[in-house]
Coordinates of C-alpha atoms in Angstrom, one line a residue:
Chain O
A433 CA 9.1 -38.4 146.9
Q434 CA 6.6 -36.9 145.4
S435 CA 4.7 -37.8 142.5
V436 CA 1.4 -37.8 141.2
T437 CA -0.8 -40.4 139.1
Q438 CA -3.6 -40.4 136.7
P439 CA -4.6 -43.7 136.6
D440 CA -7.2 -43.4 133.3
I441 CA -4.8 -42.4 129.7
H442 CA -8.2 -41.8 128.0
I443 CA -11.6 -40.9 129.4
T444 CA -14.7 -40.7 126.5
V445 CA -17.7 -39.1 127.1
S446 CA -20.6 -37.6 125.8
E447 CA -21.5 -34.5 125.4
G448 CA -23.6 -33.6 128.3
A449 CA -22.8 -36.6 130.6
S450 CA -21.2 -36.0 133.5
L451 CA -17.2 -36.6 133.4
E452 CA -14.7 -37.4 136.6
L453 CA -10.8 -37.0 135.6
R454 CA -9.1 -39.4 139.1
C455 CA -5.8 -37.6 140.2
N456 CA -3.7 -39.0 143.4
Y457 CA -0.2 -37.9 144.7
S458 CA 2.1 -38.4 146.9
Y459 CA 3.3 -35.8 149.0
G460 CA 4.8 -35.8 152.6
A461 CA 3.7 -32.6 153.2
T462 CA 0.5 -30.8 152.7
P463 CA 0.0 -30.2 149.0
Y464 CA -0.7 -27.6 146.4
L465 CA -2.4 -29.0 143.8
F466 CA -3.6 -27.7 140.7
W467 CA -5.8 -28.8 137.3
Y468 CA -4.1 -27.9 134.0
V469 CA -5.4 -28.1 130.3
Q470 CA -4.1 -28.6 127.5
S471 CA -5.0 -27.9 124.4
P472 CA -3.5 -29.3 121.3
G473 CA 0.1 -27.6 120.4
Q474 CA -1.1 -25.2 123.1
G475 CA 0.3 -24.2 126.2
L476 CA -1.6 -24.8 130.2
Q477 CA -4.4 -23.3 131.0
L478 CA -4.6 -23.4 135.2
L479 CA -8.9 -25.0 136.2
L480 CA -8.2 -24.6 139.4
K481 CA -5.9 -24.6 142.2
Y482 CA -6.0 -25.6 146.1
F483 CA -4.3 -24.3 149.1
S484 CA -5.8 -24.7 151.6
G485 CA -9.6 -24.3 153.3
D486 CA -13.0 -25.5 151.5
T487 CA -12.0 -28.6 150.2
L488 CA -14.4 -28.6 147.6
V489 CA -12.7 -26.2 145.1
Q490 CA -14.4 -25.1 142.0
G491 CA -12.5 -23.4 138.9
I492 CA -13.0 -22.3 135.5
K493 CA -15.7 -23.4 132.7
G494 CA -17.8 -25.1 135.6
F495 CA -15.0 -27.4 136.5
E496 CA -14.7 -29.0 140.5
A497 CA -12.3 -31.1 142.7
E498 CA -12.9 -32.2 145.8
F499 CA -9.3 -32.7 148.3
K500 CA -9.7 -36.0 150.2
R501 CA -6.4 -36.2 152.3
S502 CA -7.6 -39.8 153.6
Q503 CA -7.2 -41.2 149.8
S504 CA -4.3 -38.5 148.5
S505 CA -7.2 -37.8 145.6
F506 CA -8.0 -34.7 143.6
N507 CA -10.5 -35.6 141.2
L508 CA -11.6 -33.5 138.6
R509 CA -15.1 -32.9 138.5
K510 CA -18.3 -31.4 135.5
P511 CA -21.7 -32.2 135.4
S512 CA -22.4 -31.5 131.9
V513 CA -20.0 -32.0 129.2
H514 CA -19.8 -29.3 126.5
W515 CA -17.4 -30.5 123.8
S516 CA -15.3 -28.0 123.6
D517 CA -13.9 -29.3 126.8
A518 CA -12.5 -31.8 124.5
A519 CA -8.5 -31.6 125.4
E520 CA -5.2 -33.4 128.0
Y521 CA -5.8 -32.8 131.4
F522 CA -2.8 -32.2 133.9
C523 CA -3.1 -32.4 137.5
A524 CA 0.1 -31.2 139.5
V525 CA 1.7 -30.8 143.0
G526 CA 3.4 -27.7 143.7
V527 CA 6.6 -28.6 146.5
I528 CA 7.8 -26.5 148.7
D529 CA 11.3 -25.6 148.4
R530 CA 13.9 -24.7 150.4
G531 CA 12.4 -21.5 151.6
S532 CA 9.1 -22.6 152.3
T533 CA 7.6 -21.4 149.6
L534 CA 6.1 -23.0 146.6
G535 CA 8.1 -24.5 144.2
R536 CA 8.4 -27.0 141.1
L537 CA 5.3 -28.5 139.9
Y538 CA 5.2 -32.5 139.5
F539 CA 2.4 -33.0 136.6
G540 CA 1.0 -36.5 136.4
R541 CA 1.3 -38.3 132.8
G542 CA -2.0 -36.5 132.1
T543 CA -5.8 -37.6 131.0
Q544 CA -6.9 -37.7 127.2
L545 CA -10.7 -36.6 127.2
T546 CA -12.9 -36.6 123.8
V547 CA -15.9 -35.7 123.7
W548 CA -18.3 -37.5 121.6
P549 CA -21.8 -34.8 120.1
Chain N
A6 CA -4.3 -8.6 131.9
A7 CA -0.8 -9.7 130.6
G8 CA 0.7 -13.0 130.6
V9 CA 3.1 -14.7 130.5
I10 CA 5.1 -14.4 126.6
Q11 CA 8.0 -16.8 125.0
S12 CA 9.3 -16.2 122.1
P13 CA 10.4 -17.9 119.3
R14 CA 6.6 -19.6 119.6
H15 CA 8.2 -22.4 117.0
L16 CA 11.8 -23.1 116.4
I17 CA 13.2 -25.2 114.1
K18 CA 16.7 -26.1 114.7
E19 CA 19.5 -28.9 112.8
K20 CA 21.4 -31.2 115.3
R21 CA 24.2 -30.3 117.2
E22 CA 22.8 -26.6 116.5
T23 CA 22.6 -24.0 119.7
A24 CA 19.1 -22.4 120.5
T25 CA 18.2 -19.9 122.6
L26 CA 14.7 -19.6 124.2
K27 CA 13.7 -16.8 125.7
C28 CA 10.4 -16.4 128.3
Y29 CA 9.2 -12.3 129.9
P30 CA 7.3 -13.4 132.8
I31 CA 4.0 -11.4 134.4
P32 CA 5.0 -7.9 135.2
R33 CA 6.3 -7.7 139.0
H34 CA 7.0 -11.7 139.1
D35 CA 9.8 -12.5 139.9
T36 CA 10.5 -16.4 140.3
V37 CA 10.3 -18.2 137.3
Y38 CA 10.0 -22.1 136.2
W39 CA 11.5 -23.7 132.9
Y40 CA 10.1 -27.4 131.4
Q41 CA 10.3 -29.4 128.8
Q42 CA 7.1 -31.6 127.4
G43 CA 8.5 -34.3 125.4
P44 CA 5.4 -35.6 122.2
G45 CA 2.9 -37.3 124.6
Q46 CA 4.9 -36.7 128.1
D47 CA 3.9 -34.4 130.9
P48 CA 5.6 -31.6 131.8
Q49 CA 9.4 -32.1 133.2
F50 CA 10.5 -29.2 135.7
L51 CA 13.9 -28.2 134.0
I52 CA 15.0 -24.9 136.2
S53 CA 14.1 -22.3 138.2
F54 CA 15.1 -18.7 138.9
Y55 CA 14.0 -16.2 141.7
E56 CA 15.5 -12.3 141.6
K57 CA 17.9 -13.6 139.2
M58 CA 19.2 -16.6 141.1
Q59 CA 19.1 -20.2 140.8
S60 CA 16.0 -21.6 143.4
D61 CA 16.0 -24.9 142.3
K62 CA 17.6 -27.5 139.6
G63 CA 15.8 -30.2 138.1
S64 CA 16.2 -32.4 135.3
I65 CA 18.1 -30.4 133.2
P66 CA 21.2 -31.7 130.5
D67 CA 24.3 -30.3 131.3
R68 CA 24.3 -28.8 127.2
F69 CA 21.4 -26.8 128.3
S70 CA 21.6 -23.7 130.7
A71 CA 19.4 -20.4 131.9
Q72 CA 19.5 -16.7 132.8
Q73 CA 17.1 -14.8 134.3
F74 CA 18.0 -11.0 133.2
S75 CA 17.8 -7.8 135.7
D76 CA 14.2 -7.0 134.4
Y77 CA 13.0 -10.2 135.8
H78 CA 13.3 -12.3 131.8
S79 CA 15.0 -15.7 131.7
E80 CA 16.8 -17.1 128.5
L81 CA 17.2 -20.5 128.3
N82 CA 20.0 -21.9 126.4
M83 CA 20.5 -25.3 124.6
S84 CA 23.4 -26.3 122.7
S85 CA 24.8 -29.8 121.4
L86 CA 21.3 -30.0 120.2
E87 CA 19.8 -33.4 119.8
L88 CA 16.6 -35.3 118.4
G89 CA 15.7 -35.9 121.6
D90 CA 15.2 -32.4 123.0
S91 CA 12.3 -32.0 120.1
A92 CA 9.5 -30.8 122.7
L93 CA 7.8 -28.1 123.7
Y94 CA 9.3 -25.7 126.4
F95 CA 6.8 -23.8 128.9
C96 CA 8.1 -21.4 131.0
A97 CA 6.1 -20.4 133.6
S98 CA 6.3 -17.1 136.1
R99 CA 4.9 -16.7 139.6
L100 CA 5.3 -13.9 142.5
M101 CA 7.1 -15.6 145.3
V102 CA 5.8 -14.2 148.3
S103 CA 2.1 -14.7 146.3
A104 CA 0.1 -17.1 147.9
L105 CA -1.4 -17.1 143.9
G106 CA 0.5 -20.3 141.5
Y107 CA 2.3 -19.6 138.2
T108 CA 1.3 -18.7 134.8
F109 CA 2.1 -20.7 132.1
G110 CA 3.1 -19.0 128.6
S111 CA 2.5 -20.8 125.5
G112 CA 5.3 -22.5 125.0
T113 CA 8.0 -22.9 122.3
R114 CA 8.3 -25.7 120.2
L115 CA 11.8 -26.7 119.4
T116 CA 11.9 -29.2 116.7
V117 CA 15.8 -30.6 116.1
V118 CA 16.1 -32.2 112.6

């Protein structure tokens, strides 16, 4: 069965420090992977996605993620965190439905990021 | 650029009442997904529609129903509301044949009192 694990519920970093948010997935086929960010009471904003090709993907706001098939991981990174990055981050895997097209998303439980000034 | 529009943004209902949430996808998007996000929880898939037909069903209670209309907008109808239905309800849309991903709306926050 497909699942997404984000082992860190809460992470605190200082502004300007580097960041890595972990994500591990379980899916029997080639995964479609996503990272979303959510500010309190707001919707989900797509940071980046991996469908195929280069395993290092660049996203918005200076974020990047690396797909490692051998580790079933898709960790999100940012070299220098800004105070405005404080939010909740969700990793998700998109499954292929019966029509061989992208179907529903399975989300991890999220990682809350706090940024100290 | 046009985004996914959800209405209303906020809704307060009493137990056992009925609520209707609306989702207007991005123009030309033919697929709509509904998710429920409880307080402090990850979004859970409820149901999806492609070309006005139900394409997938998740953990949607029998008290809930949904449909997609000819203009591709979708409505989620929730009856006999319970306190546990209080959540943020997201709609997402995409174009089925596209390699692009999903675009989420800002959500409807439903509070059942």
